[in-house]
Every structure is written in structure tokens, then in C-alpha cells.
Amino acid sequence: MPVPPDPILRAAVRWLERLPVSGAARLRALFTAHSEFSDITPTQYEAAYAWIQDTGLLDDLHSSIPARRRVFDSAMLHSRAPWFRDAGLLVCTPDELPDDALRAAASLGLSEDEAFGQLSSVWGKVDTQERSRIGAAGELALIELLEASTAARIEHVAAWSDGFGYDIAVHDAQKSAHLEVKSTTRRGRLTVHLSRNEFETMRRDPYWELVAIRLTLDHELEDVATVPKEWIAAQAPADSGVNGRWESCRLDVPPDVPVPGIACIADALTGEAPAFLKGAAGRSG
């Protein structure tokens, strides 16, 4: 749904501010009869009530978060605006807030800085959940593919602990591979979130490889590539003082950087392994 019109947003705030102490029927009468609330029509009040019900705002009427901030967060989260999915890349400063977000903020009495902070918080939570969901699907899809494409022993070590610094171990008679898996459903852009532990593991573990996986929207694996360790090392931040240390970073990987397939396990692959796993087919964008 689009960001609701200004009267709906303001009416939503009035509902949320008063429902903890008054019933809905009493508030309907108040909003209809009292001149203080006549700037919004009864129809708009009803539309606002339906909206806060649909978005789940009625589930926590006693929240300590101010109503106007809850309404703004919900408006952004449920707007389905095309820019929201990429807000972390598209909206890096308050000056870059889209028009619908600015309109909602002005209607709710939020400054641009406040709106930017709220948007960053909402998008960050959604992005973290989405990355976790897609990441888990990618790991399982790669494990399934490897088990069908090699006789090597496959261990999903990330299912035991996140302390290994990689997700999947591949053990062949000749050698092992430690695969850190990063998954996406996007075409033409790969964004990698790397933890300090993963980076330090890369530096000391000669068997470590970063494997980039592209999934379809149905979580079917359609492409596999490896991001060179030399490129990662060149892009990662550096601690600038003894009292500061980075713990995670985001790397935007250009399309020409990933190398098709997983070269470190090529000798262990069977003849039935798909071409893109062997690196015989290039990435499709």
C-alpha cells in the first residue's frame, strides 16, 4: 500500500494516543462531535483505524514510543515504495529522503533528521531479517548442490556455531575448502556484509573462500561465483588507532570481480555437476 494521505496519518496518531484510555466507540463519538477534531472527516478516521489495525499498530497500544514515530515507521515499512528495498544505498543523508517520506514526516511533525533516523532504523531491521532469510536459503541450496555434485564430505558448520568464520566445510581426499557463503536474489549487484571474524579467518586460513550465490525469488540456486581474497583484503577497512576496531563492513562487489564457479573444489566435482559450479559458464548479471 502507498504511504497514506496526511489526514489518515494524523488521524492514526490521534487513535493511538487515546485508545489506551478510551474505547474505540467513545473515540468515534468524540472525533465526530468535538470541533477540535473536525479537521478530519469521520470517513478518514475510520480509514485510519483500519490502517493501524492492518499494520499491527493496535497490537501494542501501551508502547513507550511516541505515536507519531510509530505511525511514521509503519508508513515506511508497509508502503511498498520501490525505493524502500534499497534505502540503505539510496538514502544516505536526510537530503536524500524521498518525497513520500518527507511528506509523511512533515504531516507528523518530524524533522528531516528525525525522519532519516527513523527510516534508517526501520530499514536496518528489515534488511537484517531479509539477509538472514536469504543467507540461510543460500547455504542450504549450496549444500544440496554440493552433495549432488561431489563425493566429498560436506559439513554445514554454521549450523553448529557462527565462530568458525565460514559456513560450509568441504573435505576431499586431497584437500579441504572452507566456504563463507553470501547470497542474493539481485541481478547486477552484489552487496556483501563481512564480519571481522570472517575477515580474520580469511587472512589466516588458506582454505577459506568467499562464495557468492544468486538465488531466484523461489530460492532456487542459479549462479555461483568466488570473490577473490585479494580484492576483499584491498577493500576492507583498517583500524586507524589502538582504541578503535571495526567489527563488520559492507562491500559492494562490482560485476567484473567475482570469478565464476568454485575453483578450489573443481577437482572434487563429478561429471554431472552443473556448468556454473565448474566455472564453465559466466555469470548472467
PDB file of N, CA, C and O in Angstrom, residues 8-35:
ATOM      1  N   ILE A   8      -4.981  10.761   7.104  1.00  0.00           N
ATOM      2  CA  ILE A   8      -5.003   9.402   7.654  1.00  0.00           C
ATOM      3  C   ILE A   8      -3.868   9.241   8.666  1.00  0.00           C
ATOM      4  O   ILE A   8      -4.053   8.647   9.739  1.00  0.00           O
ATOM      5  N   LEU A   9      -2.706   9.776   8.338  1.00  0.00           N
ATOM      6  CA  LEU A   9      -1.571   9.688   9.260  1.00  0.00           C
ATOM      7  C   LEU A   9      -1.859  10.434  10.558  1.00  0.00           C
ATOM      8  O   LEU A   9      -1.587   9.930  11.657  1.00  0.00           O
ATOM      9  N   ARG A  10      -2.417  11.633  10.439  1.00  0.00           N
ATOM     10  CA  ARG A  10      -2.709  12.411  11.648  1.00  0.00           C
ATOM     11  C   ARG A  10      -3.812  11.761  12.463  1.00  0.00           C
ATOM     12  O   ARG A  10      -3.777  11.746  13.704  1.00  0.00           O
ATOM     13  N   ALA A  11      -4.800  11.210  11.785  1.00  0.00           N
ATOM     14  CA  ALA A  11      -5.875  10.516  12.490  1.00  0.00           C
ATOM     15  C   ALA A  11      -5.345   9.269  13.201  1.00  0.00           C
ATOM     16  O   ALA A  11      -5.764   8.946  14.320  1.00  0.00           O
ATOM     17  N   ALA A  12      -4.396   8.581  12.571  1.00  0.00           N
ATOM     18  CA  ALA A  12      -3.802   7.404  13.185  1.00  0.00           C
ATOM     19  C   ALA A  12      -3.111   7.760  14.503  1.00  0.00           C
ATOM     20  O   ALA A  12      -3.207   7.027  15.497  1.00  0.00           O
ATOM     21  N   VAL A  13      -2.423   8.902  14.520  1.00  0.00           N
ATOM     22  CA  VAL A  13      -1.770   9.351  15.749  1.00  0.00           C
ATOM     23  C   VAL A  13      -2.809   9.607  16.839  1.00  0.00           C
ATOM     24  O   VAL A  13      -2.632   9.217  18.005  1.00  0.00           O
ATOM     25  N   ARG A  14      -3.918  10.252  16.475  1.00  0.00           N
ATOM     26  CA  ARG A  14      -4.960  10.539  17.473  1.00  0.00           C
ATOM     27  C   ARG A  14      -5.546   9.257  18.042  1.00  0.00           C
ATOM     28  O   ARG A  14      -5.812   9.163  19.252  1.00  0.00           O
ATOM     29  N   TRP A  15      -5.771   8.276  17.211  1.00  0.00           N
ATOM     30  CA  TRP A  15      -6.266   6.991  17.692  1.00  0.00           C
ATOM     31  C   TRP A  15      -5.271   6.377  18.691  1.00  0.00           C
ATOM     32  O   TRP A  15      -5.650   5.946  19.788  1.00  0.00           O
ATOM     33  N   LEU A  16      -4.002   6.323  18.300  1.00  0.00           N
ATOM     34  CA  LEU A  16      -3.006   5.653  19.137  1.00  0.00           C
ATOM     35  C   LEU A  16      -2.766   6.377  20.449  1.00  0.00           C
ATOM     36  O   LEU A  16      -2.475   5.742  21.471  1.00  0.00           O
ATOM     37  N   GLU A  17      -2.895   7.700  20.440  1.00  0.00           N
ATOM     38  CA  GLU A  17      -2.682   8.458  21.669  1.00  0.00           C
ATOM     39  C   GLU A  17      -3.821   8.290  22.659  1.00  0.00           C
ATOM     40  O   GLU A  17      -3.606   8.391  23.874  1.00  0.00           O
ATOM     41  N   ARG A  18      -5.032   8.006  22.162  1.00  0.00           N
ATOM     42  CA  ARG A  18      -6.198   7.994  23.040  1.00  0.00           C
ATOM     43  C   ARG A  18      -6.757   6.600  23.327  1.00  0.00           C
ATOM     44  O   ARG A  18      -7.447   6.398  24.331  1.00  0.00           O
ATOM     45  N   LEU A  19      -6.480   5.633  22.479  1.00  0.00           N
ATOM     46  CA  LEU A  19      -7.030   4.291  22.680  1.00  0.00           C
ATOM     47  C   LEU A  19      -6.588   3.623  23.980  1.00  0.00           C
ATOM     48  O   LEU A  19      -7.369   2.841  24.550  1.00  0.00           O
ATOM     49  N   PRO A  20      -5.387   3.892  24.497  1.00  0.00           N
ATOM     50  CA  PRO A  20      -5.018   3.238  25.757  1.00  0.00           C
ATOM     51  C   PRO A  20      -5.927   3.587  26.934  1.00  0.00           C
ATOM     52  O   PRO A  20      -5.990   2.833  27.910  1.00  0.00           O
ATOM     53  N   VAL A  21      -6.650   4.723  26.852  1.00  0.00           N
ATOM     54  CA  VAL A  21      -7.506   5.123  27.976  1.00  0.00           C
ATOM     55  C   VAL A  21      -8.978   5.220  27.595  1.00  0.00           C
ATOM     56  O   VAL A  21      -9.833   5.400  28.471  1.00  0.00           O
ATOM     57  N   SER A  22      -9.297   5.119  26.324  1.00  0.00           N
ATOM     58  CA  SER A  22     -10.697   5.211  25.878  1.00  0.00           C
ATOM     59  C   SER A  22     -10.988   4.135  24.846  1.00  0.00           C
ATOM     60  O   SER A  22     -10.109   3.768  24.053  1.00  0.00           O
ATOM     61  N   GLY A  23     -12.213   3.658  24.844  1.00  0.00           N
ATOM     62  CA  GLY A  23     -12.615   2.659  23.871  1.00  0.00           C
ATOM     63  C   GLY A  23     -12.828   3.255  22.504  1.00  0.00           C
ATOM     64  O   GLY A  23     -13.011   4.468  22.342  1.00  0.00           O
ATOM     65  N   ALA A  24     -12.835   2.403  21.482  1.00  0.00           N
ATOM     66  CA  ALA A  24     -12.985   2.869  20.116  1.00  0.00           C
ATOM     67  C   ALA A  24     -14.330   3.558  19.896  1.00  0.00           C
ATOM     68  O   ALA A  24     -14.409   4.589  19.212  1.00  0.00           O
ATOM     69  N   ALA A  25     -15.407   3.020  20.477  1.00  0.00           N
ATOM     70  CA  ALA A  25     -16.733   3.609  20.275  1.00  0.00           C
ATOM     71  C   ALA A  25     -16.792   5.026  20.856  1.00  0.00           C
ATOM     72  O   ALA A  25     -17.334   5.950  20.225  1.00  0.00           O
ATOM     73  N   ARG A  26     -16.229   5.197  22.032  1.00  0.00           N
ATOM     74  CA  ARG A  26     -16.228   6.515  22.655  1.00  0.00           C
ATOM     75  C   ARG A  26     -15.404   7.507  21.839  1.00  0.00           C
ATOM     76  O   ARG A  26     -15.794   8.674  21.673  1.00  0.00           O
ATOM     77  N   LEU A  27     -14.281   7.053  21.302  1.00  0.00           N
ATOM     78  CA  LEU A  27     -13.445   7.938  20.495  1.00  0.00           C
ATOM     79  C   LEU A  27     -14.113   8.300  19.177  1.00  0.00           C
ATOM     80  O   LEU A  27     -13.978   9.426  18.687  1.00  0.00           O
ATOM     81  N   ARG A  28     -14.856   7.373  18.600  1.00  0.00           N
ATOM     82  CA  ARG A  28     -15.583   7.695  17.364  1.00  0.00           C
ATOM     83  C   ARG A  28     -16.562   8.834  17.618  1.00  0.00           C
ATOM     84  O   ARG A  28     -16.691   9.761  16.807  1.00  0.00           O
ATOM     85  N   ALA A  29     -17.247   8.757  18.737  1.00  0.00           N
ATOM     86  CA  ALA A  29     -18.191   9.822  19.083  1.00  0.00           C
ATOM     87  C   ALA A  29     -17.459  11.141  19.310  1.00  0.00           C
ATOM     88  O   ALA A  29     -17.910  12.210  18.878  1.00  0.00           O
ATOM     89  N   LEU A  30     -16.325  11.080  19.980  1.00  0.00           N
ATOM     90  CA  LEU A  30     -15.539  12.284  20.246  1.00  0.00           C
ATOM     91  C   LEU A  30     -15.041  12.912  18.948  1.00  0.00           C
ATOM     92  O   LEU A  30     -15.170  14.131  18.742  1.00  0.00           O
ATOM     93  N   PHE A  31     -14.488  12.093  18.078  1.00  0.00           N
ATOM     94  CA  PHE A  31     -13.937  12.611  16.831  1.00  0.00           C
ATOM     95  C   PHE A  31     -15.034  13.197  15.936  1.00  0.00           C
ATOM     96  O   PHE A  31     -14.799  14.137  15.177  1.00  0.00           O
ATOM     97  N   THR A  32     -16.229  12.670  16.047  1.00  0.00           N
ATOM     98  CA  THR A  32     -17.330  13.141  15.209  1.00  0.00           C
ATOM     99  C   THR A  32     -17.962  14.415  15.759  1.00  0.00           C
ATOM    100  O   THR A  32     -18.308  15.338  14.993  1.00  0.00           O
ATOM    101  N   ALA A  33     -18.074  14.506  17.080  1.00  0.00           N
ATOM    102  CA  ALA A  33     -18.847  15.599  17.684  1.00  0.00           C
ATOM    103  C   ALA A  33     -18.017  16.810  18.101  1.00  0.00           C
ATOM    104  O   ALA A  33     -18.528  17.937  18.128  1.00  0.00           O
ATOM    105  N   HIS A  34     -16.775  16.612  18.440  1.00  0.00           N
ATOM    106  CA  HIS A  34     -15.990  17.705  19.008  1.00  0.00           C
ATOM    107  C   HIS A  34     -15.315  18.508  17.904  1.00  0.00           C
ATOM    108  O   HIS A  34     -14.652  17.952  17.017  1.00  0.00           O
ATOM    109  N   SER A  35     -15.429  19.817  17.983  1.00  0.00           N
ATOM    110  CA  SER A  35     -14.890  20.694  16.943  1.00  0.00           C
ATOM    111  C   SER A  35     -13.367  20.622  16.864  1.00  0.00           C
ATOM    112  O   SER A  35     -12.779  20.905  15.804  1.00  0.00           O
TER     113      SER A  35
END
